């Protein structure tokens, strides 16, 4: 396979590039060469996808069996890349997001659930609260307009974790587990959680491209396979941390001054947060490794000096230790600690 990756040097794109090189594919990555070094074994073409000239030059360097647009979020940029590269590729794949669904995270979603309103010809955010999701929908629409149904592949992952993750969600929990002591464990221990390992997302995408698959797929492990407790237990096991998990009532915690999703990473109360149906992808061959393996490998990577690309979202994640301690104390006083568990036992 001859593959072109738009991006390919930060996280998802980087892991896809490594995976494809490992399969013996011929891999080209296109980026500005500003922020990170792409993996070994790829052909690098530098350019800016916002430049029509650079896109035309890129198209002239083809053809490819497939293009993967990994990190597109602005519909007009995705549209312009898809249009410029259409003559140079057989297939076009796009990494979208669960955020495309209008009903997420309020309720469960399947591939046929309603989407946000997205316009393929918009380049600016479409409303304060749903910007990212609407922009992904607009980007998807741009690809559907440029490519026939048998030539595009759209994946909508939920949360993606694993080595090279730059958002910093798992990194924060791992470092928290390492520090040990009393740990504010949000909500119910058995709350389902379904982040996908970046390597499983990559394998699914590349397998689909190799097999001629097309269409739109949610990408996540089954919702009932892992729990929030599994995540925290795996973080303690991976880091060797010793801690006491204090499971604090969701409703109580949601009433405090705590930013859901970021201050306590991966915690958010709407019932659909972790209720993505990915049966279509599973039937098409998606396999997801155990969450503990993702946690273990991410810690191994960090411990070996692995460093994700600098990203402003990293700083949004985590709660400061004084605030955590203060919340635990208050939860104890107000009877909001539902259960506690010392680990390792
Ligand atoms: N993290 C999650 O939990 C999650 C969940 C759902 C979906 N997703 C989706 O997963 C994807 C993550 O992608 P990633 O950031 O890891 O991809 P990536 O391909 O590894 O990195 C982004 C690449 O884009 C390049 N780039 C940025 N601006 C550019 C421009 N103007 N022209 C050319 N290249 C440019 C960057 O290099 P240079 O800066 O050197 O140009 C970099 O190589 C996104 O689509 C995200 O929406 C993530």
CSV table of N, CA, C and O and ligand atoms in Angstrom, one decimal, residues 5-15 30-36 46-50 69-73 77 94-99 132 136 156-161 165-167 169 201 311 313, ligand 1:
chain,number,residue,atom,x,y,z
A,5,UNK,N,-0.3,10.4,4.7
A,5,UNK,CA,-0.9,10.8,6.0
A,5,UNK,C,-0.8,12.3,6.1
A,5,UNK,O,0.4,12.9,6.0
A,6,UNK,N,-1.9,13.0,6.2
A,6,UNK,CA,-1.8,14.5,6.4
A,6,UNK,C,-1.6,14.6,7.9
A,6,UNK,O,-2.5,14.3,8.7
A,7,UNK,N,-0.5,15.1,8.3
A,7,UNK,CA,-0.1,15.2,9.7
A,7,UNK,C,1.0,14.1,9.9
A,7,UNK,O,2.0,14.1,9.2
A,8,UNK,N,0.8,13.3,10.9
A,8,UNK,CA,1.7,12.1,11.1
A,8,UNK,C,2.8,12.3,12.0
A,8,UNK,O,3.7,11.5,12.1
A,9,UNK,N,2.8,13.4,12.9
A,9,UNK,CA,4.0,13.5,13.8
A,9,UNK,C,3.6,13.7,15.2
A,9,UNK,O,4.5,13.7,16.1
A,10,UNK,N,2.4,13.8,15.6
A,10,UNK,CA,2.0,14.1,17.0
A,10,UNK,C,1.6,12.8,17.7
A,10,UNK,O,2.4,12.2,18.4
A,11,UNK,N,0.4,12.4,17.5
A,11,UNK,CA,-0.1,11.3,18.3
A,11,UNK,C,-0.8,10.2,17.4
A,11,UNK,O,-0.2,9.2,17.0
A,12,UNK,N,-2.0,10.5,17.1
A,12,UNK,CA,-2.8,9.5,16.3
A,12,UNK,C,-2.1,9.3,14.9
A,12,UNK,O,-1.8,8.1,14.5
A,13,UNK,N,-1.7,10.4,14.3
A,13,UNK,CA,-1.1,10.3,13.0
A,13,UNK,C,0.3,9.6,13.0
A,13,UNK,O,0.7,8.8,12.2
A,14,UNK,N,1.0,9.9,14.1
A,14,UNK,CA,2.3,9.4,14.3
A,14,UNK,C,2.2,7.8,14.5
A,14,UNK,O,3.0,7.1,13.9
A,15,UNK,N,1.3,7.4,15.3
A,15,UNK,CA,1.1,6.0,15.5
A,15,UNK,C,0.6,5.2,14.3
A,15,UNK,O,1.1,4.1,14.0
A,30,UNK,N,2.7,14.4,5.4
A,30,UNK,CA,2.7,15.8,4.9
A,30,UNK,C,2.4,16.7,6.2
A,30,UNK,O,1.4,16.6,6.8
A,31,UNK,N,3.4,17.6,6.5
A,31,UNK,CA,3.1,18.5,7.6
A,31,UNK,C,4.1,19.7,7.4
A,31,UNK,O,4.9,19.7,6.5
A,32,UNK,N,4.0,20.6,8.4
A,32,UNK,CA,4.8,21.8,8.2
A,32,UNK,C,6.3,21.6,8.7
A,32,UNK,O,7.1,22.5,8.6
A,33,UNK,N,6.5,20.5,9.5
A,33,UNK,CA,7.8,20.3,10.0
A,33,UNK,C,8.1,21.2,11.2
A,33,UNK,O,9.2,21.5,11.5
A,34,UNK,N,7.0,21.7,11.9
A,34,UNK,CA,7.2,22.7,12.9
A,34,UNK,C,7.3,22.1,14.3
A,34,UNK,O,8.0,22.6,15.2
A,35,UNK,N,6.5,21.0,14.6
A,35,UNK,CA,6.3,20.7,16.0
A,35,UNK,C,6.8,19.4,16.5
A,35,UNK,O,7.0,19.2,17.6
A,36,UNK,N,7.1,18.5,15.6
A,36,UNK,CA,7.6,17.2,16.1
A,36,UNK,C,8.3,16.5,14.9
A,36,UNK,O,8.0,16.8,13.7
A,46,UNK,N,7.2,18.5,3.3
A,46,UNK,CA,6.8,19.6,4.1
A,46,UNK,C,5.9,20.6,3.3
A,46,UNK,O,6.1,20.8,2.1
A,47,UNK,N,4.9,21.1,4.0
A,47,UNK,CA,4.0,22.1,3.4
A,47,UNK,C,2.9,22.4,4.3
A,47,UNK,O,2.7,21.8,5.4
A,48,UNK,N,2.1,23.5,4.0
A,48,UNK,CA,1.0,23.9,4.8
A,48,UNK,C,-0.3,23.6,4.1
A,48,UNK,O,-0.5,24.0,3.0
A,49,UNK,N,-1.2,22.9,4.8
A,49,UNK,CA,-2.4,22.5,4.2
A,49,UNK,C,-3.3,23.6,3.9
A,49,UNK,O,-4.3,23.5,3.2
A,50,UNK,N,-3.0,24.8,4.5
A,50,UNK,CA,-3.8,26.0,4.2
A,50,UNK,C,-3.4,26.7,2.9
A,50,UNK,O,-4.0,27.6,2.5
A,69,UNK,N,-6.6,11.7,6.5
A,69,UNK,CA,-6.6,13.1,7.0
A,69,UNK,C,-6.8,12.9,8.5
A,69,UNK,O,-7.9,12.6,9.0
A,70,UNK,N,-5.8,13.0,9.3
A,70,UNK,CA,-5.8,12.6,10.7
A,70,UNK,C,-6.4,13.7,11.6
A,70,UNK,O,-7.3,13.4,12.5
A,71,UNK,N,-6.0,14.9,11.4
A,71,UNK,CA,-6.3,15.9,12.5
A,71,UNK,C,-7.1,17.1,11.9
A,71,UNK,O,-7.1,18.2,12.5
A,72,UNK,N,-7.8,16.9,10.8
A,72,UNK,CA,-8.6,18.0,10.2
A,72,UNK,C,-9.8,18.4,11.1
A,72,UNK,O,-10.5,17.5,11.6
A,73,UNK,N,-9.9,19.6,11.4
A,73,UNK,CA,-11.1,20.1,12.1
A,73,UNK,C,-11.8,21.3,11.4
A,73,UNK,O,-13.0,21.5,11.8
A,77,UNK,N,-10.7,23.5,5.3
A,77,UNK,CA,-9.3,23.0,5.1
A,77,UNK,C,-9.4,21.5,4.7
A,77,UNK,O,-8.7,21.0,3.9
A,94,UNK,N,-10.8,9.7,7.1
A,94,UNK,CA,-10.8,10.9,8.0
A,94,UNK,C,-11.1,10.5,9.4
A,94,UNK,O,-11.9,9.6,9.7
A,95,UNK,N,-10.3,11.1,10.3
A,95,UNK,CA,-10.5,10.8,11.7
A,95,UNK,C,-11.4,11.9,12.3
A,95,UNK,O,-11.0,13.0,12.4
A,96,UNK,N,-12.6,11.5,12.6
A,96,UNK,CA,-13.6,12.4,13.1
A,96,UNK,C,-13.6,12.2,14.7
A,96,UNK,O,-12.6,11.9,15.3
A,97,UNK,N,-14.8,12.3,15.3
A,97,UNK,CA,-14.9,12.2,16.7
A,97,UNK,C,-16.3,11.9,17.2
A,97,UNK,O,-17.3,12.2,16.5
A,98,UNK,N,-16.4,11.3,18.3
A,98,UNK,CA,-17.8,11.1,19.0
A,98,UNK,C,-18.4,12.4,19.2
A,98,UNK,O,-19.7,12.5,19.2
A,99,UNK,N,-17.6,13.5,19.2
A,99,UNK,CA,-18.2,14.8,19.4
A,99,UNK,C,-19.1,15.2,18.2
A,99,UNK,O,-19.8,16.2,18.3
A,132,UNK,N,-16.4,22.2,18.2
A,132,UNK,CA,-15.6,21.1,17.7
A,132,UNK,C,-16.4,20.1,17.0
A,132,UNK,O,-16.0,19.6,15.9
A,136,UNK,N,-16.3,19.1,13.0
A,136,UNK,CA,-16.0,17.7,12.5
A,136,UNK,C,-17.1,17.2,11.5
A,136,UNK,O,-16.8,16.6,10.5
A,156,UNK,N,-15.0,7.5,13.9
A,156,UNK,CA,-15.4,8.4,15.0
A,156,UNK,C,-15.0,7.8,16.3
A,156,UNK,O,-15.8,7.1,16.9
A,157,UNK,N,-13.8,8.0,16.7
A,157,UNK,CA,-13.4,7.5,18.0
A,157,UNK,C,-14.0,8.3,19.2
A,157,UNK,O,-14.3,9.5,19.0
A,158,UNK,N,-14.1,7.6,20.3
A,158,UNK,CA,-14.4,8.4,21.5
A,158,UNK,C,-13.0,8.9,22.0
A,158,UNK,O,-12.3,9.5,21.3
A,159,UNK,N,-12.7,8.7,23.3
A,159,UNK,CA,-11.4,9.2,23.8
A,159,UNK,C,-10.4,8.2,23.3
A,159,UNK,O,-10.5,7.0,23.3
A,160,UNK,N,-9.2,8.8,22.9
A,160,UNK,CA,-8.1,8.0,22.4
A,160,UNK,C,-7.0,8.1,23.4
A,160,UNK,O,-6.6,9.3,23.8
A,161,UNK,N,-6.4,7.0,23.9
A,161,UNK,CA,-5.3,7.0,24.9
A,161,UNK,C,-4.2,6.2,24.3
A,161,UNK,O,-4.3,5.4,23.3
A,165,UNK,N,0.1,10.3,23.7
A,165,UNK,CA,-1.1,11.1,23.9
A,165,UNK,C,-0.7,12.5,24.4
A,165,UNK,O,0.0,12.5,25.5
A,166,UNK,N,-1.1,13.5,23.8
A,166,UNK,CA,-0.7,14.9,24.2
A,166,UNK,C,-1.8,15.6,25.0
A,166,UNK,O,-1.5,16.7,25.6
A,167,UNK,N,-3.0,15.1,25.0
A,167,UNK,CA,-4.0,15.8,25.8
A,167,UNK,C,-3.7,15.7,27.3
A,167,UNK,O,-4.0,16.6,28.1
A,169,UNK,N,-4.6,13.2,29.6
A,169,UNK,CA,-5.6,12.7,30.5
A,169,UNK,C,-5.0,11.5,31.3
A,169,UNK,O,-5.1,11.5,32.5
A,201,UNK,N,-7.0,1.8,17.3
A,201,UNK,CA,-7.6,2.7,16.3
A,201,UNK,C,-6.9,2.6,15.0
A,201,UNK,O,-7.4,2.4,13.9
A,311,UNK,N,1.3,20.7,24.1
A,311,UNK,CA,-0.1,21.1,23.6
A,311,UNK,C,-0.8,21.8,24.7
A,311,UNK,O,-0.7,21.5,25.9
A,313,UNK,N,-3.7,21.9,25.7
A,313,UNK,CA,-4.8,21.1,26.4
A,313,UNK,C,-4.2,20.4,27.6
A,313,UNK,O,-4.9,20.1,28.6
B,1,LIG,N1,-7.4,12.6,21.7
B,1,LIG,C1,-8.6,12.1,21.7
B,1,LIG,O1,-9.1,11.6,22.7
B,1,LIG,C2,-9.4,12.2,20.4
B,1,LIG,C3,-10.7,11.7,20.5
B,1,LIG,C4,-11.5,11.7,19.3
B,1,LIG,C5,-10.9,12.1,18.1
B,1,LIG,N2,-9.7,12.6,18.1
B,1,LIG,C6,-9.1,13.1,16.8
B,1,LIG,O2,-7.9,12.4,16.6
B,1,LIG,C7,-7.1,13.3,15.8
B,1,LIG,C8,-5.7,13.5,16.6
B,1,LIG,O3,-4.8,13.8,15.6
B,1,LIG,P1,-3.3,14.1,16.0
B,1,LIG,O4,-3.2,15.5,16.4
B,1,LIG,O5,-2.8,13.1,17.0
B,1,LIG,O6,-2.6,13.9,14.6
B,1,LIG,P2,-1.1,13.9,14.1
B,1,LIG,O7,-1.2,13.7,12.6
B,1,LIG,O8,-0.3,12.9,14.8
B,1,LIG,O9,-0.6,15.4,14.4
B,1,LIG,C9,-1.2,16.5,13.8
B,1,LIG,C10,-0.3,16.9,12.6
B,1,LIG,O10,-0.8,18.0,11.9
B,1,LIG,C11,0.3,18.7,11.4
B,1,LIG,N3,-0.2,20.1,11.0
B,1,LIG,C12,-0.8,20.9,11.9
B,1,LIG,N4,-1.2,22.0,11.2
B,1,LIG,C13,-0.9,21.8,9.9
B,1,LIG,C14,-1.0,22.6,8.7
B,1,LIG,N5,-1.5,23.8,8.7
B,1,LIG,N6,-0.5,22.1,7.5
B,1,LIG,C15,0.1,20.9,7.5
B,1,LIG,N7,0.2,20.1,8.6
B,1,LIG,C16,-0.2,20.6,9.8
B,1,LIG,C17,1.3,18.7,12.6
B,1,LIG,O11,2.6,19.0,12.2
B,1,LIG,P3,3.2,20.4,12.0
B,1,LIG,O12,2.8,21.2,13.3
B,1,LIG,O13,4.7,20.2,12.0
B,1,LIG,O14,2.7,21.0,10.8
B,1,LIG,C18,1.1,17.2,13.0
B,1,LIG,O15,2.0,16.4,12.2
B,1,LIG,C19,-7.8,14.6,15.6
B,1,LIG,O16,-8.6,14.5,14.4
B,1,LIG,C20,-8.8,14.6,16.8
B,1,LIG,O17,-10.0,15.3,16.5
B,1,LIG,C21,-8.9,12.6,19.2
